[in-house]
PDB file of C-alpha atoms in Angstrom:
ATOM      1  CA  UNK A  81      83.572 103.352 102.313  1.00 41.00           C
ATOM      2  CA  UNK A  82      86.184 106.228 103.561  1.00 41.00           C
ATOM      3  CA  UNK A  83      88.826 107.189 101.884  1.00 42.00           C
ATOM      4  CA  UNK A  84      92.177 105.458 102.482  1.00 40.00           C
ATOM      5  CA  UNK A  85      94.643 107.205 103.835  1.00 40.00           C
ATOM      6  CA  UNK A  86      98.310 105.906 104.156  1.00 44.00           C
ATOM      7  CA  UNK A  87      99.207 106.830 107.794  1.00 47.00           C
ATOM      8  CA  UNK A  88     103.365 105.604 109.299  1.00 46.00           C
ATOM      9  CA  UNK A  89     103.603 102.728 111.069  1.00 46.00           C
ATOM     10  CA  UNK A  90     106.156 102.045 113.769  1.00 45.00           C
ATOM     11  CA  UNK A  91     106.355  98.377 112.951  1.00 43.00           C
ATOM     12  CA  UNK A  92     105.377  98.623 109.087  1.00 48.00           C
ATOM     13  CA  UNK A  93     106.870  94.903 108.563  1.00 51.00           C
ATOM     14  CA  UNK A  94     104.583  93.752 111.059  1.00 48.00           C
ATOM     15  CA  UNK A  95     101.034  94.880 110.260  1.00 50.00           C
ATOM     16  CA  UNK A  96      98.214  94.742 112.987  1.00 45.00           C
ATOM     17  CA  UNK A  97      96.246  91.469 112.885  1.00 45.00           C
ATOM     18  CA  UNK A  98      92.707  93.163 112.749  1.00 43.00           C
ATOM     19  CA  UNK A  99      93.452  94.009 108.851  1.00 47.00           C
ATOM     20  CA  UNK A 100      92.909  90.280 108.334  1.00 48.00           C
ATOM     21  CA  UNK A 101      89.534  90.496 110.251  1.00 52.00           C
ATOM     22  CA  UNK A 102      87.115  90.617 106.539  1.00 54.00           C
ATOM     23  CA  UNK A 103      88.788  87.404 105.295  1.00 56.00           C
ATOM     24  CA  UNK A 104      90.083  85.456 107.928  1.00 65.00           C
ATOM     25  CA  UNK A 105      86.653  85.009 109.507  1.00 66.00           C
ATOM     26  CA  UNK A 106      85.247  83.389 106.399  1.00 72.00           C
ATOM     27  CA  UNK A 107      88.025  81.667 105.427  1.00 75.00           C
ATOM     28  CA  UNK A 108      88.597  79.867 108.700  1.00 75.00           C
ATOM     29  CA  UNK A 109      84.340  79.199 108.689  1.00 76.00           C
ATOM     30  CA  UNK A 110      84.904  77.781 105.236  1.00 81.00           C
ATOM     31  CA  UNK A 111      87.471  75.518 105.664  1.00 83.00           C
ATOM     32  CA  UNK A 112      86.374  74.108 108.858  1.00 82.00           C
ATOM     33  CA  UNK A 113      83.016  73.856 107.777  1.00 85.00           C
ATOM     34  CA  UNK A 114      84.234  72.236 104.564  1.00 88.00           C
ATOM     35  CA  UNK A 115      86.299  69.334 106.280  1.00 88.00           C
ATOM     36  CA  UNK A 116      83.739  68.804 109.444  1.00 87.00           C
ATOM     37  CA  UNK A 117      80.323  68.672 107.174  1.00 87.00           C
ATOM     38  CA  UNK A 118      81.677  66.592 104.316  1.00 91.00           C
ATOM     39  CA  UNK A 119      84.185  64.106 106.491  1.00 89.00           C
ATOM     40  CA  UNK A 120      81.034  63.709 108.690  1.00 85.00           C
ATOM     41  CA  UNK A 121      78.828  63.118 105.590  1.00 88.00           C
ATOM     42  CA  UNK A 122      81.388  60.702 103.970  1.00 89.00           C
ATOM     43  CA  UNK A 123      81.892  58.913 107.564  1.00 85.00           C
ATOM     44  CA  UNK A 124      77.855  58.656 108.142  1.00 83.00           C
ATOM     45  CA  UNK A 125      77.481  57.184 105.105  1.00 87.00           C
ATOM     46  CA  UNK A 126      80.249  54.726 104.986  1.00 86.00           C
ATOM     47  CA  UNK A 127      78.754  53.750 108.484  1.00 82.00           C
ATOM     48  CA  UNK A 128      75.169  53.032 107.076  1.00 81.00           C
ATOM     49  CA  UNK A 129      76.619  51.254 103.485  1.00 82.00           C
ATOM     50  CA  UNK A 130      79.831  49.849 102.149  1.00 82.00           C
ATOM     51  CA  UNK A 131      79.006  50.869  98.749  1.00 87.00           C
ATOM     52  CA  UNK A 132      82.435  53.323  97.929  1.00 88.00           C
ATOM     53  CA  UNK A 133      79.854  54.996  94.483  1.00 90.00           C
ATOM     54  CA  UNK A 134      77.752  56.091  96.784  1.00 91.00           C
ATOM     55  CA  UNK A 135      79.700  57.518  99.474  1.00 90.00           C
ATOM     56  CA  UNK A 136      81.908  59.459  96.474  1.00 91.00           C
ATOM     57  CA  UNK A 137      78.667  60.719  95.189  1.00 92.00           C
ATOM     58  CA  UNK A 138      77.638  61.669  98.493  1.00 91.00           C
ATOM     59  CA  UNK A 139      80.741  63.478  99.224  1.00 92.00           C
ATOM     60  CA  UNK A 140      80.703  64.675  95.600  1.00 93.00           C
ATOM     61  CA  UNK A 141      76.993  66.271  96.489  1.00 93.00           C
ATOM     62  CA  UNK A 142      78.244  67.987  99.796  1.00 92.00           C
ATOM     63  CA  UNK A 143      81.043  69.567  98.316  1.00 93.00           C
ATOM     64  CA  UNK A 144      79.406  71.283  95.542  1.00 93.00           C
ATOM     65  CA  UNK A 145      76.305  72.226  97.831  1.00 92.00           C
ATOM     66  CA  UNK A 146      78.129  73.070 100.267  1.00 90.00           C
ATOM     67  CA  UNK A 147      80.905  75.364  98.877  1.00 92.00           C
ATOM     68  CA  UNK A 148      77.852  77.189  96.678  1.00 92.00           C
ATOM     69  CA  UNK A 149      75.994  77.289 100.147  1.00 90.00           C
ATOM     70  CA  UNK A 150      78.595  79.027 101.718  1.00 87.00           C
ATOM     71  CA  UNK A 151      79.514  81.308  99.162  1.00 89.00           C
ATOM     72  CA  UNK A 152      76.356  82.708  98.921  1.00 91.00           C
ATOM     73  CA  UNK A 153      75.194  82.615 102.822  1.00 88.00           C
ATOM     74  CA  UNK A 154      78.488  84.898 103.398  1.00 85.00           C
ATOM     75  CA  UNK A 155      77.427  86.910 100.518  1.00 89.00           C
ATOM     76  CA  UNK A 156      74.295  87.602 101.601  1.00 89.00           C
ATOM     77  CA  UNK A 157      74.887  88.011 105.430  1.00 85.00           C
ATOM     78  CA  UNK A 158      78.174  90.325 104.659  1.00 83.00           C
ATOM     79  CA  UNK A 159      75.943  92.232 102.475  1.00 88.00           C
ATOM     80  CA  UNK A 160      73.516  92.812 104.925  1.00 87.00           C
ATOM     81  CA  UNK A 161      76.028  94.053 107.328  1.00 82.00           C
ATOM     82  CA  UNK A 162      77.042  96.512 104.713  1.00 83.00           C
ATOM     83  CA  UNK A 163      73.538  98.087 104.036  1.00 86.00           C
ATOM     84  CA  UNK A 164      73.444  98.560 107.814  1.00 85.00           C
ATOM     85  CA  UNK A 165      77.345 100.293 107.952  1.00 85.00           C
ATOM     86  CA  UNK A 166      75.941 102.702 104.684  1.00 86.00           C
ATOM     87  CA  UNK A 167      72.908 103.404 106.105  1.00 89.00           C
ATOM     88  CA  UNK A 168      74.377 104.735 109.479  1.00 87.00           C
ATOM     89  CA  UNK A 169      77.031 106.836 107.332  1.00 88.00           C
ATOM     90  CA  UNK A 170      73.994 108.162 104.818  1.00 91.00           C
ATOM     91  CA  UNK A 171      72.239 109.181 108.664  1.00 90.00           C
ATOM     92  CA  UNK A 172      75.723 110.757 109.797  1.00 89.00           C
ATOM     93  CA  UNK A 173      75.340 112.814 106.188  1.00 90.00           C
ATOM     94  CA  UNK A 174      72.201 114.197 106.749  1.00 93.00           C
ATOM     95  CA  UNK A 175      72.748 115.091 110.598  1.00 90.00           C
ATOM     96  CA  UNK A 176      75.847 116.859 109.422  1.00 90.00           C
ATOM     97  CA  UNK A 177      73.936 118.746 106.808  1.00 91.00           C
ATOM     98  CA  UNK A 178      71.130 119.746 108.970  1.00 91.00           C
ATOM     99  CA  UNK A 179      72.293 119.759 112.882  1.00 92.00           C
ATOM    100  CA  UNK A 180      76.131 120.298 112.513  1.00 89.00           C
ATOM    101  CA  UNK A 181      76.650 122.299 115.512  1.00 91.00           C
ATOM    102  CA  UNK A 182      75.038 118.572 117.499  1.00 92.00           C
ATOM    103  CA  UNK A 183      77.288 117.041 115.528  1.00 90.00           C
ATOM    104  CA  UNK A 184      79.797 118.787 116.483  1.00 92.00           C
ATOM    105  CA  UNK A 185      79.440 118.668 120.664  1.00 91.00           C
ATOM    106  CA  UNK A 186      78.595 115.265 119.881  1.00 90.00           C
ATOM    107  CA  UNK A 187      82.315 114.521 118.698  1.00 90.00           C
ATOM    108  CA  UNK A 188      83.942 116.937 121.547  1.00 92.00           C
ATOM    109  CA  UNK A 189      81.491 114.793 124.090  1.00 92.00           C
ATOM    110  CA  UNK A 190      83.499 111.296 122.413  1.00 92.00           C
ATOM    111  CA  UNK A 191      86.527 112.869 123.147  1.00 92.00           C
ATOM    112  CA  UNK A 192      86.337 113.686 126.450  1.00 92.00           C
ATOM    113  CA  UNK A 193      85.168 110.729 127.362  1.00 90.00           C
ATOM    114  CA  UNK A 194      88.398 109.296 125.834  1.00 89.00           C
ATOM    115  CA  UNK A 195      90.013 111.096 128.253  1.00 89.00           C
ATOM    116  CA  UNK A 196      91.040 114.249 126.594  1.00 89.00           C
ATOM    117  CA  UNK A 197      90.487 117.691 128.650  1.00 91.00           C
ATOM    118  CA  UNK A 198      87.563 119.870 127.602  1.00 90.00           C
ATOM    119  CA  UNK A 199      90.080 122.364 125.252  1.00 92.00           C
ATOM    120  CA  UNK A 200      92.093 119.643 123.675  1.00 93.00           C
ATOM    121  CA  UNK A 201      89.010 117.616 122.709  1.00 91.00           C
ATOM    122  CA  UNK A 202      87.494 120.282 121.140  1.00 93.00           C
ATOM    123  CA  UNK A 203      90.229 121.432 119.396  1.00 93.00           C
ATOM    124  CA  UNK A 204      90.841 118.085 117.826  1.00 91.00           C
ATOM    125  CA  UNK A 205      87.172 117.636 117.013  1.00 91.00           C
ATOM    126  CA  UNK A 206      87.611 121.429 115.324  1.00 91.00           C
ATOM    127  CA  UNK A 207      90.635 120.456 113.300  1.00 92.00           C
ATOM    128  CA  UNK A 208      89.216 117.363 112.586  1.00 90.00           C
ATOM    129  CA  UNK A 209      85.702 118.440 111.255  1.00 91.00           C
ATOM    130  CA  UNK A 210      87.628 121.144 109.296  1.00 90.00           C
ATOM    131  CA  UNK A 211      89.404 118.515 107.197  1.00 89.00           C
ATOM    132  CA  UNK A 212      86.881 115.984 107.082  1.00 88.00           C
ATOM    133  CA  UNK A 213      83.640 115.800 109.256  1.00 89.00           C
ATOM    134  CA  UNK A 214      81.897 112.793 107.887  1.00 89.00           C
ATOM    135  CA  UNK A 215      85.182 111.232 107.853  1.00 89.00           C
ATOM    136  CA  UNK A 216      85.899 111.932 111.754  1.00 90.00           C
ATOM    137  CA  UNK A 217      82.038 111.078 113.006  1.00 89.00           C
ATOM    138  CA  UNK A 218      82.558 107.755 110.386  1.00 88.00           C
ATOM    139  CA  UNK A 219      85.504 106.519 112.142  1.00 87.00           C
ATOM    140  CA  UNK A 220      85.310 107.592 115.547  1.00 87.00           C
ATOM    141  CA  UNK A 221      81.004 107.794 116.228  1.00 85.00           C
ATOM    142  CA  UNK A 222      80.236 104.409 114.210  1.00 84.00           C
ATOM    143  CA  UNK A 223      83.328 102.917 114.985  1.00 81.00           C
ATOM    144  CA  UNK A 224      84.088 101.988 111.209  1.00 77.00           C
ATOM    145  CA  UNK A 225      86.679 101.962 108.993  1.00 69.00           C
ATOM    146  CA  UNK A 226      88.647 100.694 106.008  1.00 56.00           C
ATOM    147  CA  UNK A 227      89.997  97.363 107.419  1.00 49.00           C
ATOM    148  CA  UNK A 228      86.459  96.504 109.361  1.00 53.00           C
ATOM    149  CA  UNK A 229      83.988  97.789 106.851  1.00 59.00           C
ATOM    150  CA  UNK A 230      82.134  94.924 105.580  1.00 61.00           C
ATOM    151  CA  UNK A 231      82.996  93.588 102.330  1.00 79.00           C
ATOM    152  CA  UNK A 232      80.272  90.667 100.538  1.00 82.00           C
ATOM    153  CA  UNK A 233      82.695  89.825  97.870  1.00 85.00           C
ATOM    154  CA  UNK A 234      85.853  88.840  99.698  1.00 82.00           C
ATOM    155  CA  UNK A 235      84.043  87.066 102.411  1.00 83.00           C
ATOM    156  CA  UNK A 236      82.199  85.146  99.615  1.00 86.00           C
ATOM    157  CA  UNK A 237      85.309  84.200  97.972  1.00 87.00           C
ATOM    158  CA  UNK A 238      87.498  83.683 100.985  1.00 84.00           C
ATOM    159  CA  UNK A 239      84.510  81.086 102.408  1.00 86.00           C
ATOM    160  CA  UNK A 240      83.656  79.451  99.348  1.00 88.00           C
ATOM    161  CA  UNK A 241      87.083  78.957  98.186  1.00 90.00           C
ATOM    162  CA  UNK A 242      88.850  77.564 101.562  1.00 89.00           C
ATOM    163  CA  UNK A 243      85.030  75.575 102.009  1.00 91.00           C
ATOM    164  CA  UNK A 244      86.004  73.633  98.567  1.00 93.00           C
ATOM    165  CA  UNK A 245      89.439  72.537  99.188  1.00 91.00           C
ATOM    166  CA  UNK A 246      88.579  71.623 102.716  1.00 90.00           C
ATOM    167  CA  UNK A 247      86.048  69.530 101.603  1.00 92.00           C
ATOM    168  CA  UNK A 248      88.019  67.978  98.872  1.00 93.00           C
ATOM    169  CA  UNK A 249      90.639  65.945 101.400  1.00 93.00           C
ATOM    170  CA  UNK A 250      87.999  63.534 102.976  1.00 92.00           C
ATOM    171  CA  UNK A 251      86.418  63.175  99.478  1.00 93.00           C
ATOM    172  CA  UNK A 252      89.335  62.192  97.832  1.00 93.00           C
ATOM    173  CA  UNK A 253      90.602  60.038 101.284  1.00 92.00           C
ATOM    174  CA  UNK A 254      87.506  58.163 100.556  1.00 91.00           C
ATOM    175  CA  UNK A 255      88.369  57.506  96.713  1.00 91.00           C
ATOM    176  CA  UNK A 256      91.646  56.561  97.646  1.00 91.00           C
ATOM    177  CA  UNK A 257      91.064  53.722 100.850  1.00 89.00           C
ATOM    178  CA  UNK A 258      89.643  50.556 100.189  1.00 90.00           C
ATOM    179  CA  UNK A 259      85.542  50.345 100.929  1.00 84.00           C
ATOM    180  CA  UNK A 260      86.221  48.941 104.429  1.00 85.00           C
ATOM    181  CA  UNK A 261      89.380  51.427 105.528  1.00 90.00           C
ATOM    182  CA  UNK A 262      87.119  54.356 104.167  1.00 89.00           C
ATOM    183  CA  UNK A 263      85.935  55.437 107.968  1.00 88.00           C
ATOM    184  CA  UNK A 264      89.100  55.106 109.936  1.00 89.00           C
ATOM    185  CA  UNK A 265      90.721  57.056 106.491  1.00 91.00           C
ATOM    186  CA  UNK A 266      88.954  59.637 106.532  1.00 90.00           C
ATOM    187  CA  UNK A 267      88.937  60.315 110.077  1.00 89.00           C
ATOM    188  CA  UNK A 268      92.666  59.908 110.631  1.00 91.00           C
ATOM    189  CA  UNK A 269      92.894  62.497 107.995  1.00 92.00           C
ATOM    190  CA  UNK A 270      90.203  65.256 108.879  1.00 91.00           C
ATOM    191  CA  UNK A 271      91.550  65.388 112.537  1.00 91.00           C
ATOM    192  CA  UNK A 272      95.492  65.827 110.997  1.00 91.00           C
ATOM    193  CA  UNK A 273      94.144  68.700 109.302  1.00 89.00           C
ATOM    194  CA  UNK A 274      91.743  70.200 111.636  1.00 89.00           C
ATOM    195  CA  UNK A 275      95.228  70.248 113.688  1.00 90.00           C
ATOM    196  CA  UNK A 276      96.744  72.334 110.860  1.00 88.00           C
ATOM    197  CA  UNK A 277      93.593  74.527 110.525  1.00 83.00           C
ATOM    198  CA  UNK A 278      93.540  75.313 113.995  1.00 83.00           C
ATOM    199  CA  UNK A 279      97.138  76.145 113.826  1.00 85.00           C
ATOM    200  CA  UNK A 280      97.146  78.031 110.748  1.00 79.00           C
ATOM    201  CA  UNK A 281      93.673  80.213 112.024  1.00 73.00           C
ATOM    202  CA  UNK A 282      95.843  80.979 115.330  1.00 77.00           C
ATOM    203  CA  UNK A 283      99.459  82.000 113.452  1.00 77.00           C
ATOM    204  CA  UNK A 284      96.818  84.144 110.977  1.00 68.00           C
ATOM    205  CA  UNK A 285      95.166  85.634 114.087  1.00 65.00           C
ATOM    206  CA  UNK A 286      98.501  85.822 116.251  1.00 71.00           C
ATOM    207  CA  UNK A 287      96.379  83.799 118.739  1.00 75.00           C
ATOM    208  CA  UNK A 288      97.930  80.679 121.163  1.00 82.00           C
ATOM    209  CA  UNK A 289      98.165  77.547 119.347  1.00 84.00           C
ATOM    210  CA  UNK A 290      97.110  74.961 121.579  1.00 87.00           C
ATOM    211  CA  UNK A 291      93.777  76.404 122.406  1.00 87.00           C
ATOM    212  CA  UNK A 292      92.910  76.922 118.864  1.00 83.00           C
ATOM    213  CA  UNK A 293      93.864  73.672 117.651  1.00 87.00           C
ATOM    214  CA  UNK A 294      92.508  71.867 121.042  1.00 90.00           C
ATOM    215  CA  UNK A 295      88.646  74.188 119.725  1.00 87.00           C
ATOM    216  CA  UNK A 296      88.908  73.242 116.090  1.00 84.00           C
ATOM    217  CA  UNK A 297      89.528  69.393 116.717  1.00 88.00           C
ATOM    218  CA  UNK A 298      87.552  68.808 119.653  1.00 88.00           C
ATOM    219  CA  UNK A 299      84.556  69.941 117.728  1.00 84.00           C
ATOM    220  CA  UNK A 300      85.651  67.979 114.603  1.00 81.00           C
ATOM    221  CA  UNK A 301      85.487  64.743 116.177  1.00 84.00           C
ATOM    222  CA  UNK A 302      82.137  65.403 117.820  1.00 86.00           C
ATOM    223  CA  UNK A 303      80.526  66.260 114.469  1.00 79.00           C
ATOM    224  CA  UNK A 304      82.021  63.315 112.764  1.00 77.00           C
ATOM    225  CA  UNK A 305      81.033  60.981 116.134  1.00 80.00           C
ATOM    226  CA  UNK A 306      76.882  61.985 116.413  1.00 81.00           C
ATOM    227  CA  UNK A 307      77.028  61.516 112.393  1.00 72.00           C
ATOM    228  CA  UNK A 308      78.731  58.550 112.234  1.00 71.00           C
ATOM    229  CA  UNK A 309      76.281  56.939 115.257  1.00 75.00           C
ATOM    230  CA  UNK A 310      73.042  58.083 112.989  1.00 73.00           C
ATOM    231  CA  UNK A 311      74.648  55.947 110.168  1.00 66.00           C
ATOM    232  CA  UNK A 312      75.276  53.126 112.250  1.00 70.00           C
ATOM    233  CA  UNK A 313      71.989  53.154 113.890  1.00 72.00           C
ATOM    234  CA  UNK A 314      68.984  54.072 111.764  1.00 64.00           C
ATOM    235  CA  UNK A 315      71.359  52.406 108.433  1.00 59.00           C
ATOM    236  CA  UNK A 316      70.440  55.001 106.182  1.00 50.00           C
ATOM    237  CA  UNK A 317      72.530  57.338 103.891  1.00 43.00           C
ATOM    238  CA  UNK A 318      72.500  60.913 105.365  1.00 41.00           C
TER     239      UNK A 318
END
């Protein structure tokens, strides 16, 4: 969407945390989503029948649907995001083309209400329309750039990827524990790694630990909890 341009770093072995903002996003949503929808699936219906086939095929089912569901729902939504971002830019084109001297006091006014002085604001937006005015009104008008322009493929991937393995750990908990240790297997295991999730999603995100991993669980075990009560209520496969 703009052209990349490699710019020094003061701590290049240490990049900034917002150039993991396209992926991380999905890939946390995946993986949590995988482990909380399908451990709560497996869990409900373990609760409402002791039959292991058909909690395997159920968890089977909401892996599959799931991950494709996922995949495509960050596809699309991503996408959507990224007709708006073009759009704007195509709009920034044409006001460039047909009002540049607007343009232009519109990128001294941004400036100056950076902070900058009158002169130095609009000699920066000078030299900085002279090398590249869509470029400067991209960046510092929209707010976009390289590492936050929205990207359908990598979210897709990233959600629909992390969803799937996620999803695979109460699934195969269940294959593994006898018919009547399936429920307390499977939720011994989905909370161990919600705790890792929430951990890894904070060291990705340079966040606190505790809080993250304290978020994650706590609305785990809630998930699993109302779905497990339906089961054991009403009797029915979910």
């Amino acid at each position: 969407m703009m052209q990349q341009v490699d710019q020094p770093s003061a701590h290049s072995d240490d990049p900034h945390y917002l150039s993991r903002t396209g992926w991380l996003r999905a890939a946390v949503l995946g993986a949590n989503d995988g482990i909380v929808s399908v451990s709560s699936l497996v869990v409900g219906v373990a609760a409402a029948t002791p039959d292991q086939g058909v909690i395997l095929i159920s968890g089977v089912a909401g892996l599959t649907a799931g991950a494709i569901s996922m995949a495509a729902g960050e596809y699309v939504s991503v996408s959507s995001q990224s007709d708006l971002e073009l759009a704007d830019i195509e709009r920034e084109r044409i006001a460039l083309a047909e009002v540049p001297d607007e343009e232009f006091e519109e990128l001294v006014a941004i400036y100056r209400e950076r902070g900058l002085s009158e002169e130095t604001a609009t000699r920066v937006a000078e030299e900085l329309t002279e090398k590249d005015a869509l470029a400067a009104h991209i960046r510092d008008e929209l707010g976009l750039s390289d590492i936050h322009a929205a990207n359908p493929m990598q979210a897709a991937l990233a959600s629909g990827a992390t969803f799937s393995v996620a999803a695979a750990i109460p699934v195969v908990a269940a294959f593994l524990s006898p018919a009547s240790a399936i429920i307390s297997a499977v939720l011994v295991v989905t909370v161990l790694v919600l705790v890792l999730l929430g951990a890894l999603g904070a060291k990705a995100g340079g966040a606190p630990l505790l809080p993250a991993i304290i978020r994650v669980v706590s609305w785990g075990v809630f998930a699993m909890a109302v779905t497990a009560g339906v089961g054991w209520m009403f009797g029915v496969s979910l």
